[in-house]
mmCIF file with all atom_site columns, N, CA and C in Angstrom:
data_model
loop_
_atom_site.group_PDB
_atom_site.id
_atom_site.type_symbol
_atom_site.label_atom_id
_atom_site.label_alt_id
_atom_site.label_comp_id
_atom_site.label_asym_id
_atom_site.label_entity_id
_atom_site.label_seq_id
_atom_site.pdbx_PDB_ins_code
_atom_site.Cartn_x
_atom_site.Cartn_y
_atom_site.Cartn_z
_atom_site.occupancy
_atom_site.B_iso_or_equiv
_atom_site.pdbx_formal_charge
_atom_site.auth_seq_id
_atom_site.auth_comp_id
_atom_site.auth_asym_id
_atom_site.auth_atom_id
_atom_site.pdbx_PDB_model_num
ATOM 1   N N  . MET A 1 1  ? -7.749  21.715 -11.076 1.00 0.00 ? 1  MET A N  1
ATOM 2   C CA . MET A 1 1  ? -8.693  21.410 -10.849 1.00 0.00 ? 1  MET A CA 1
ATOM 3   C C  . MET A 1 1  ? -9.206  21.321 -9.234  1.00 0.00 ? 1  MET A C  1
ATOM 4   N N  . ASP A 1 2  ? -10.012 21.769 -9.335  1.00 0.00 ? 2  ASP A N  1
ATOM 5   C CA . ASP A 1 2  ? -10.880 21.483 -7.891  1.00 0.00 ? 2  ASP A CA 1
ATOM 6   C C  . ASP A 1 2  ? -11.630 19.936 -7.650  1.00 0.00 ? 2  ASP A C  1
ATOM 7   N N  . THR A 1 3  ? -11.206 20.414 -6.067  1.00 0.00 ? 3  THR A N  1
ATOM 8   C CA . THR A 1 3  ? -11.748 17.949 -5.993  1.00 0.00 ? 3  THR A CA 1
ATOM 9   C C  . THR A 1 3  ? -13.498 18.409 -6.319  1.00 0.00 ? 3  THR A C  1
ATOM 10  N N  . ASP A 1 4  ? -13.739 19.628 -5.858  1.00 0.00 ? 4  ASP A N  1
ATOM 11  C CA . ASP A 1 4  ? -15.116 19.299 -6.023  1.00 0.00 ? 4  ASP A CA 1
ATOM 12  C C  . ASP A 1 4  ? -16.019 18.164 -7.759  1.00 0.00 ? 4  ASP A C  1
ATOM 13  N N  . ASP A 1 5  ? -14.977 18.268 -8.193  1.00 0.00 ? 5  ASP A N  1
ATOM 14  C CA . ASP A 1 5  ? -15.478 17.807 -9.676  1.00 0.00 ? 5  ASP A CA 1
ATOM 15  C C  . ASP A 1 5  ? -14.525 16.575 -9.580  1.00 0.00 ? 5  ASP A C  1
ATOM 16  N N  . PHE A 1 6  ? -14.174 15.844 -8.926  1.00 0.00 ? 6  PHE A N  1
ATOM 17  C CA . PHE A 1 6  ? -14.306 14.904 -8.570  1.00 0.00 ? 6  PHE A CA 1
ATOM 18  C C  . PHE A 1 6  ? -14.955 13.369 -8.549  1.00 0.00 ? 6  PHE A C  1
ATOM 19  N N  . SER A 1 7  ? -14.472 12.310 -8.997  1.00 0.00 ? 7  SER A N  1
ATOM 20  C CA . SER A 1 7  ? -15.713 10.948 -9.859  1.00 0.00 ? 7  SER A CA 1
ATOM 21  C C  . SER A 1 7  ? -15.231 10.347 -8.661  1.00 0.00 ? 7  SER A C  1
ATOM 22  N N  . ASP A 1 8  ? -16.235 9.608  -8.275  1.00 0.00 ? 8  ASP A N  1
ATOM 23  C CA . ASP A 1 8  ? -16.193 9.043  -7.446  1.00 0.00 ? 8  ASP A CA 1
ATOM 24  C C  . ASP A 1 8  ? -15.053 7.977  -6.884  1.00 0.00 ? 8  ASP A C  1
ATOM 25  N N  . ILE A 1 9  ? -14.544 7.086  -8.571  1.00 0.00 ? 9  ILE A N  1
ATOM 26  C CA . ILE A 1 9  ? -13.400 6.637  -8.056  1.00 0.00 ? 9  ILE A CA 1
ATOM 27  C C  . ILE A 1 9  ? -12.073 7.507  -7.400  1.00 0.00 ? 9  ILE A C  1
ATOM 28  N N  . ALA A 1 10 ? -11.942 8.776  -7.784  1.00 0.00 ? 10 ALA A N  1
ATOM 29  C CA . ALA A 1 10 ? -10.596 9.781  -7.430  1.00 0.00 ? 10 ALA A CA 1
ATOM 30  C C  . ALA A 1 10 ? -11.582 9.530  -5.754  1.00 0.00 ? 10 ALA A C  1
ATOM 31  N N  . TYR A 1 11 ? -12.430 10.774 -5.761  1.00 0.00 ? 11 TYR A N  1
ATOM 32  C CA . TYR A 1 11 ? -13.158 10.662 -4.127  1.00 0.00 ? 11 TYR A CA 1
ATOM 33  C C  . TYR A 1 11 ? -12.614 9.637  -2.879  1.00 0.00 ? 11 TYR A C  1
ATOM 34  N N  . ALA A 1 12 ? -13.068 8.127  -3.950  1.00 0.00 ? 12 ALA A N  1
ATOM 35  C CA . ALA A 1 12 ? -12.217 6.592  -3.253  1.00 0.00 ? 12 ALA A CA 1
ATOM 36  C C  . ALA A 1 12 ? -11.162 6.567  -2.679  1.00 0.00 ? 12 ALA A C  1
ATOM 37  N N  . ILE A 1 13 ? -10.116 7.015  -3.499  1.00 0.00 ? 13 ILE A N  1
ATOM 38  C CA . ILE A 1 13 ? -8.642  7.259  -3.341  1.00 0.00 ? 13 ILE A CA 1
ATOM 39  C C  . ILE A 1 13 ? -8.071  7.875  -1.874  1.00 0.00 ? 13 ILE A C  1
ATOM 40  N N  . LEU A 1 14 ? -8.785  8.670  -2.076  1.00 0.00 ? 14 LEU A N  1
ATOM 41  C CA . LEU A 1 14 ? -9.055  10.283 -1.568  1.00 0.00 ? 14 LEU A CA 1
ATOM 42  C C  . LEU A 1 14 ? -9.080  9.580  0.659   1.00 0.00 ? 14 LEU A C  1
ATOM 43  N N  . ARG A 1 15 ? -10.384 8.948  0.246   1.00 0.00 ? 15 ARG A N  1
ATOM 44  C CA . ARG A 1 15 ? -10.971 7.956  1.410   1.00 0.00 ? 15 ARG A CA 1
ATOM 45  C C  . ARG A 1 15 ? -10.285 7.393  2.192   1.00 0.00 ? 15 ARG A C  1
ATOM 46  N N  . GLN A 1 16 ? -9.364  5.708  1.012   1.00 0.00 ? 16 GLN A N  1
ATOM 47  C CA . GLN A 1 16 ? -8.439  5.109  1.297   1.00 0.00 ? 16 GLN A CA 1
ATOM 48  C C  . GLN A 1 16 ? -7.210  6.724  1.977   1.00 0.00 ? 16 GLN A C  1
ATOM 49  N N  . ALA A 1 17 ? -6.254  7.009  1.082   1.00 0.00 ? 17 ALA A N  1
ATOM 50  C CA . ALA A 1 17 ? -5.254  7.285  1.352   1.00 0.00 ? 17 ALA A CA 1
ATOM 51  C C  . ALA A 1 17 ? -5.766  7.971  2.778   1.00 0.00 ? 17 ALA A C  1
ATOM 52  N N  . ALA A 1 18 ? -6.995  8.770  3.981   1.00 0.00 ? 18 ALA A N  1
ATOM 53  C CA . ALA A 1 18 ? -7.291  9.357  4.244   1.00 0.00 ? 18 ALA A CA 1
ATOM 54  C C  . ALA A 1 18 ? -7.253  7.740  5.559   1.00 0.00 ? 18 ALA A C  1
ATOM 55  N N  . GLN A 1 19 ? -7.469  7.007  5.631   1.00 0.00 ? 19 GLN A N  1
ATOM 56  C CA . GLN A 1 19 ? -7.039  6.105  6.419   1.00 0.00 ? 19 GLN A CA 1
ATOM 57  C C  . GLN A 1 19 ? -5.453  5.432  6.540   1.00 0.00 ? 19 GLN A C  1
ATOM 58  N N  . VAL A 1 20 ? -4.933  6.005  5.606   1.00 0.00 ? 20 VAL A N  1
ATOM 59  C CA . VAL A 1 20 ? -3.773  5.450  6.016   1.00 0.00 ? 20 VAL A CA 1
ATOM 60  C C  . VAL A 1 20 ? -3.020  6.811  7.190   1.00 0.00 ? 20 VAL A C  1
ATOM 61  N N  . SER A 1 21 ? -3.534  8.300  6.555   1.00 0.00 ? 21 SER A N  1
ATOM 62  C CA . SER A 1 21 ? -3.252  8.793  7.057   1.00 0.00 ? 21 SER A CA 1
ATOM 63  C C  . SER A 1 21 ? -3.463  10.794 6.407   1.00 0.00 ? 21 SER A C  1
ATOM 64  N N  . ASP A 1 22 ? -3.516  10.585 7.323   1.00 0.00 ? 22 ASP A N  1
ATOM 65  C CA . ASP A 1 22 ? -3.847  12.226 7.333   1.00 0.00 ? 22 ASP A CA 1
ATOM 66  C C  . ASP A 1 22 ? -3.524  13.455 6.243   1.00 0.00 ? 22 ASP A C  1
ATOM 67  N N  . THR A 1 23 ? -2.404  13.149 6.527   1.00 0.00 ? 23 THR A N  1
ATOM 68  C CA . THR A 1 23 ? -0.993  13.929 5.851   1.00 0.00 ? 23 THR A CA 1
ATOM 69  C C  . THR A 1 23 ? -0.721  13.801 4.348   1.00 0.00 ? 23 THR A C  1
ATOM 70  N N  . LEU A 1 24 ? -1.341  12.583 4.049   1.00 0.00 ? 24 LEU A N  1
ATOM 71  C CA . LEU A 1 24 ? -1.591  11.299 3.265   1.00 0.00 ? 24 LEU A CA 1
ATOM 72  C C  . LEU A 1 24 ? -2.679  12.356 2.283   1.00 0.00 ? 24 LEU A C  1
ATOM 73  N N  . LYS A 1 25 ? -3.905  12.152 2.761   1.00 0.00 ? 25 LYS A N  1
ATOM 74  C CA . LYS A 1 25 ? -4.625  12.481 1.885   1.00 0.00 ? 25 LYS A CA 1
ATOM 75  C C  . LYS A 1 25 ? -4.659  14.020 1.597   1.00 0.00 ? 25 LYS A C  1
ATOM 76  N N  . ALA A 1 26 ? -4.327  14.891 2.219   1.00 0.00 ? 26 ALA A N  1
ATOM 77  C CA . ALA A 1 26 ? -4.789  16.572 2.272   1.00 0.00 ? 26 ALA A CA 1
ATOM 78  C C  . ALA A 1 26 ? -2.834  16.221 1.181   1.00 0.00 ? 26 ALA A C  1
ATOM 79  N N  . GLU A 1 27 ? -1.738  15.582 1.344   1.00 0.00 ? 27 GLU A N  1
ATOM 80  C CA . GLU A 1 27 ? -1.309  16.023 -0.056  1.00 0.00 ? 27 GLU A CA 1
ATOM 81  C C  . GLU A 1 27 ? -1.596  15.835 -1.669  1.00 0.00 ? 27 GLU A C  1
ATOM 82  N N  . LEU A 1 28 ? -2.761  14.523 -0.782  1.00 0.00 ? 28 LEU A N  1
ATOM 83  C CA . LEU A 1 28 ? -3.447  13.712 -2.316  1.00 0.00 ? 28 LEU A CA 1
ATOM 84  C C  . LEU A 1 28 ? -4.048  15.328 -3.051  1.00 0.00 ? 28 LEU A C  1
ATOM 85  N N  . GLY A 1 29 ? -5.008  15.583 -2.098  1.00 0.00 ? 29 GLY A N  1
ATOM 86  C CA . GLY A 1 29 ? -5.751  16.318 -2.494  1.00 0.00 ? 29 GLY A CA 1
ATOM 87  C C  . GLY A 1 29 ? -5.425  17.617 -2.992  1.00 0.00 ? 29 GLY A C  1
ATOM 88  N N  . ALA A 1 30 ? -4.464  18.149 -2.085  1.00 0.00 ? 30 ALA A N  1
ATOM 89  C CA . ALA A 1 30 ? -3.305  19.699 -2.893  1.00 0.00 ? 30 ALA A CA 1
ATOM 90  C C  . ALA A 1 30 ? -2.900  19.514 -3.733  1.00 0.00 ? 30 ALA A C  1
ATOM 91  N N  . MET A 1 31 ? -2.426  18.201 -4.720  1.00 0.00 ? 31 MET A N  1
ATOM 92  C CA . MET A 1 31 ? -2.534  17.810 -5.645  1.00 0.00 ? 31 MET A CA 1
ATOM 93  C C  . MET A 1 31 ? -2.904  17.966 -7.099  1.00 0.00 ? 31 MET A C  1
ATOM 94  N N  . SER A 1 32 ? -4.091  18.468 -6.584  1.00 0.00 ? 32 SER A N  1
ATOM 95  C CA . SER A 1 32 ? -4.915  18.882 -8.044  1.00 0.00 ? 32 SER A CA 1
ATOM 96  C C  . SER A 1 32 ? -4.931  19.689 -8.216  1.00 0.00 ? 32 SER A C  1
ATOM 97  N N  . ARG A 1 33 ? -4.725  20.912 -7.487  1.00 0.00 ? 33 ARG A N  1
ATOM 98  C CA . ARG A 1 33 ? -4.295  22.515 -7.762  1.00 0.00 ? 33 ARG A CA 1
ATOM 99  C C  . ARG A 1 33 ? -3.079  22.598 -9.038  1.00 0.00 ? 33 ARG A C  1
ATOM 100 N N  . ASP A 1 34 ? -2.734  21.621 -8.789  1.00 0.00 ? 34 ASP A N  1
ATOM 101 C CA . ASP A 1 34 ? -1.440  21.634 -10.079 1.00 0.00 ? 34 ASP A CA 1
ATOM 102 C C  . ASP A 1 34 ? -1.576  20.597 -11.232 1.00 0.00 ? 34 ASP A C  1
ATOM 103 N N  . HIS A 1 35 ? -2.726  19.695 -11.793 1.00 0.00 ? 35 HIS A N  1
ATOM 104 C CA . HIS A 1 35 ? -3.428  19.471 -12.720 1.00 0.00 ? 35 HIS A CA 1
ATOM 105 C C  . HIS A 1 35 ? -5.006  20.477 -12.705 1.00 0.00 ? 35 HIS A C  1
ATOM 106 N N  . ARG A 1 36 ? -4.960  19.662 -14.430 1.00 0.00 ? 36 ARG A N  1
ATOM 107 C CA . ARG A 1 36 ? -6.167  20.629 -14.927 1.00 0.00 ? 36 ARG A CA 1
ATOM 108 C C  . ARG A 1 36 ? -7.377  19.160 -15.105 1.00 0.00 ? 36 ARG A C  1
ATOM 109 N N  . HIS A 1 37 ? -7.081  18.129 -15.323 1.00 0.00 ? 37 HIS A N  1
ATOM 110 C CA . HIS A 1 37 ? -7.785  16.980 -15.714 1.00 0.00 ? 37 HIS A CA 1
ATOM 111 C C  . HIS A 1 37 ? -7.252  15.983 -14.688 1.00 0.00 ? 37 HIS A C  1
ATOM 112 N N  . GLU A 1 38 ? -8.434  14.926 -13.819 1.00 0.00 ? 38 GLU A N  1
ATOM 113 C CA . GLU A 1 38 ? -9.029  14.281 -12.464 1.00 0.00 ? 38 GLU A CA 1
ATOM 114 C C  . GLU A 1 38 ? -7.325  13.236 -13.584 1.00 0.00 ? 38 GLU A C  1
ATOM 115 N N  . ASP A 1 39 ? -7.337  12.560 -14.926 1.00 0.00 ? 39 ASP A N  1
ATOM 116 C CA . ASP A 1 39 ? -6.749  11.914 -15.238 1.00 0.00 ? 39 ASP A CA 1
ATOM 117 C C  . ASP A 1 39 ? -5.231  12.295 -14.947 1.00 0.00 ? 39 ASP A C  1
ATOM 118 N N  . ASP A 1 40 ? -4.744  13.377 -14.954 1.00 0.00 ? 40 ASP A N  1
ATOM 119 C CA . ASP A 1 40 ? -3.727  13.816 -14.668 1.00 0.00 ? 40 ASP A CA 1
ATOM 120 C C  . ASP A 1 40 ? -3.320  13.757 -13.655 1.00 0.00 ? 40 ASP A C  1
ATOM 121 N N  . TRP A 1 41 ? -4.559  13.967 -12.518 1.00 0.00 ? 41 TRP A N  1
ATOM 122 C CA . TRP A 1 41 ? -4.126  14.144 -11.227 1.00 0.00 ? 41 TRP A CA 1
ATOM 123 C C  . TRP A 1 41 ? -3.839  12.795 -10.662 1.00 0.00 ? 41 TRP A C  1
ATOM 124 N N  . LEU A 1 42 ? -4.366  11.212 -11.509 1.00 0.00 ? 42 LEU A N  1
ATOM 125 C CA . LEU A 1 42 ? -4.917  9.633  -11.778 1.00 0.00 ? 42 LEU A CA 1
ATOM 126 C C  . LEU A 1 42 ? -2.755  9.561  -11.494 1.00 0.00 ? 42 LEU A C  1
ATOM 127 N N  . CYS A 1 43 ? -2.097  10.849 -12.680 1.00 0.00 ? 43 CYS A N  1
ATOM 128 C CA . CYS A 1 43 ? -0.758  10.072 -13.241 1.00 0.00 ? 43 CYS A CA 1
ATOM 129 C C  . CYS A 1 43 ? 0.155   10.245 -11.891 1.00 0.00 ? 43 CYS A C  1
ATOM 130 N N  . GLY A 1 44 ? -0.414  11.910 -11.800 1.00 0.00 ? 44 GLY A N  1
ATOM 131 C CA . GLY A 1 44 ? 0.464   12.282 -10.604 1.00 0.00 ? 44 GLY A CA 1
ATOM 132 C C  . GLY A 1 44 ? 0.383   11.402 -9.533  1.00 0.00 ? 44 GLY A C  1
ATOM 133 N N  . VAL A 1 45 ? -0.857  11.037 -8.760  1.00 0.00 ? 45 VAL A N  1
ATOM 134 C CA . VAL A 1 45 ? -1.653  10.479 -7.427  1.00 0.00 ? 45 VAL A CA 1
ATOM 135 C C  . VAL A 1 45 ? -0.080  9.447  -7.408  1.00 0.00 ? 45 VAL A C  1
ATOM 136 N N  . GLN A 1 46 ? -0.386  7.945  -8.661  1.00 0.00 ? 46 GLN A N  1
ATOM 137 C CA . GLN A 1 46 ? 0.319   7.116  -8.699  1.00 0.00 ? 46 GLN A CA 1
ATOM 138 C C  . GLN A 1 46 ? 1.788   7.508  -8.533  1.00 0.00 ? 46 GLN A C  1
ATOM 139 N N  . LYS A 1 47 ? 1.944   8.285  -9.980  1.00 0.00 ? 47 LYS A N  1
ATOM 140 C CA . LYS A 1 47 ? 3.439   8.332  -8.846  1.00 0.00 ? 47 LYS A CA 1
ATOM 141 C C  . LYS A 1 47 ? 3.788   9.275  -8.069  1.00 0.00 ? 47 LYS A C  1
ATOM 142 N N  . HIS A 1 48 ? 3.094   10.167 -7.481  1.00 0.00 ? 48 HIS A N  1
ATOM 143 C CA . HIS A 1 48 ? 4.138   10.393 -5.722  1.00 0.00 ? 48 HIS A CA 1
ATOM 144 C C  . HIS A 1 48 ? 3.564   8.835  -4.720  1.00 0.00 ? 48 HIS A C  1
ATOM 145 N N  . LEU A 1 49 ? 2.592   7.971  -5.220  1.00 0.00 ? 49 LEU A N  1
ATOM 146 C CA . LEU A 1 49 ? 2.864   6.838  -3.969  1.00 0.00 ? 49 LEU A CA 1
ATOM 147 C C  . LEU A 1 49 ? 3.665   5.797  -4.237  1.00 0.00 ? 49 LEU A C  1
ATOM 148 N N  . ARG A 1 50 ? 4.002   5.958  -5.533  1.00 0.00 ? 50 ARG A N  1
ATOM 149 C CA . ARG A 1 50 ? 5.446   4.912  -6.151  1.00 0.00 ? 50 ARG A CA 1
ATOM 150 C C  . ARG A 1 50 ? 6.099   5.527  -5.361  1.00 0.00 ? 50 ARG A C  1
ATOM 151 N N  . GLY A 1 51 ? 6.648   6.358  -5.623  1.00 0.00 ? 51 GLY A N  1
ATOM 152 C CA . GLY A 1 51 ? 7.810   7.250  -4.848  1.00 0.00 ? 51 GLY A CA 1
ATOM 153 C C  . GLY A 1 51 ? 7.964   6.585  -3.580  1.00 0.00 ? 51 GLY A C  1
ATOM 154 N N  . ILE A 1 52 ? 6.796   6.724  -2.490  1.00 0.00 ? 52 ILE A N  1
ATOM 155 C CA . ILE A 1 52 ? 7.168   6.401  -1.585  1.00 0.00 ? 52 ILE A CA 1
ATOM 156 C C  . ILE A 1 52 ? 6.898   5.110  -1.152  1.00 0.00 ? 52 ILE A C  1
ATOM 157 N N  . GLN A 1 53 ? 6.331   4.557  -2.168  1.00 0.00 ? 53 GLN A N  1
ATOM 158 C CA . GLN A 1 53 ? 6.935   2.955  -1.779  1.00 0.00 ? 53 GLN A CA 1
ATOM 159 C C  . GLN A 1 53 ? 8.031   2.576  -2.447  1.00 0.00 ? 53 GLN A C  1
ATOM 160 N N  . ALA A 1 54 ? 8.960   3.803  -2.873  1.00 0.00 ? 54 ALA A N  1
ATOM 161 C CA . ALA A 1 54 ? 10.573  3.080  -3.470  1.00 0.00 ? 54 ALA A CA 1
ATOM 162 C C  . ALA A 1 54 ? 11.295  3.738  -2.160  1.00 0.00 ? 54 ALA A C  1
ATOM 163 N N  . HIS A 1 55 ? 10.998  5.100  -1.316  1.00 0.00 ? 55 HIS A N  1
ATOM 164 C CA . HIS A 1 55 ? 11.653  5.682  -0.478  1.00 0.00 ? 55 HIS A CA 1
ATOM 165 C C  . HIS A 1 55 ? 10.904  6.018  1.177   1.00 0.00 ? 55 HIS A C  1
ATOM 166 N N  . PRO A 1 56 ? 10.421  5.282  1.703   1.00 0.00 ? 56 PRO A N  1
ATOM 167 C CA . PRO A 1 56 ? 9.015   5.128  2.931   1.00 0.00 ? 56 PRO A CA 1
ATOM 168 C C  . PRO A 1 56 ? 9.902   6.298  3.662   1.00 0.00 ? 56 PRO A C  1
ATOM 169 N N  . GLN A 1 57 ? 11.484  5.979  4.451   1.00 0.00 ? 57 GLN A N  1
ATOM 170 C CA . GLN A 1 57 ? 11.708  6.780  5.018   1.00 0.00 ? 57 GLN A CA 1
ATOM 171 C C  . GLN A 1 57 ? 11.819  7.935  4.871   1.00 0.00 ? 57 GLN A C  1
ATOM 172 N N  . ASP A 1 58 ? 11.800  8.555  3.683   1.00 0.00 ? 58 ASP A N  1
ATOM 173 C CA . ASP A 1 58 ? 11.992  10.441 3.301   1.00 0.00 ? 58 ASP A CA 1
ATOM 174 C C  . ASP A 1 58 ? 10.296  11.068 3.423   1.00 0.00 ? 58 ASP A C  1
#
């Protein structure tokens, strides 16, 4: 999936990620290449962020 195809909600997530860290924004944006649909990407983002929350030192 290309980030050019993201909805306003997906772009809002990337903007919020950029406020936390440029690295986080890049990670989330890069994840789009592994997903065919935005819904899949959103689920992947949620899983990734939960992993960070559970193990912030990693």
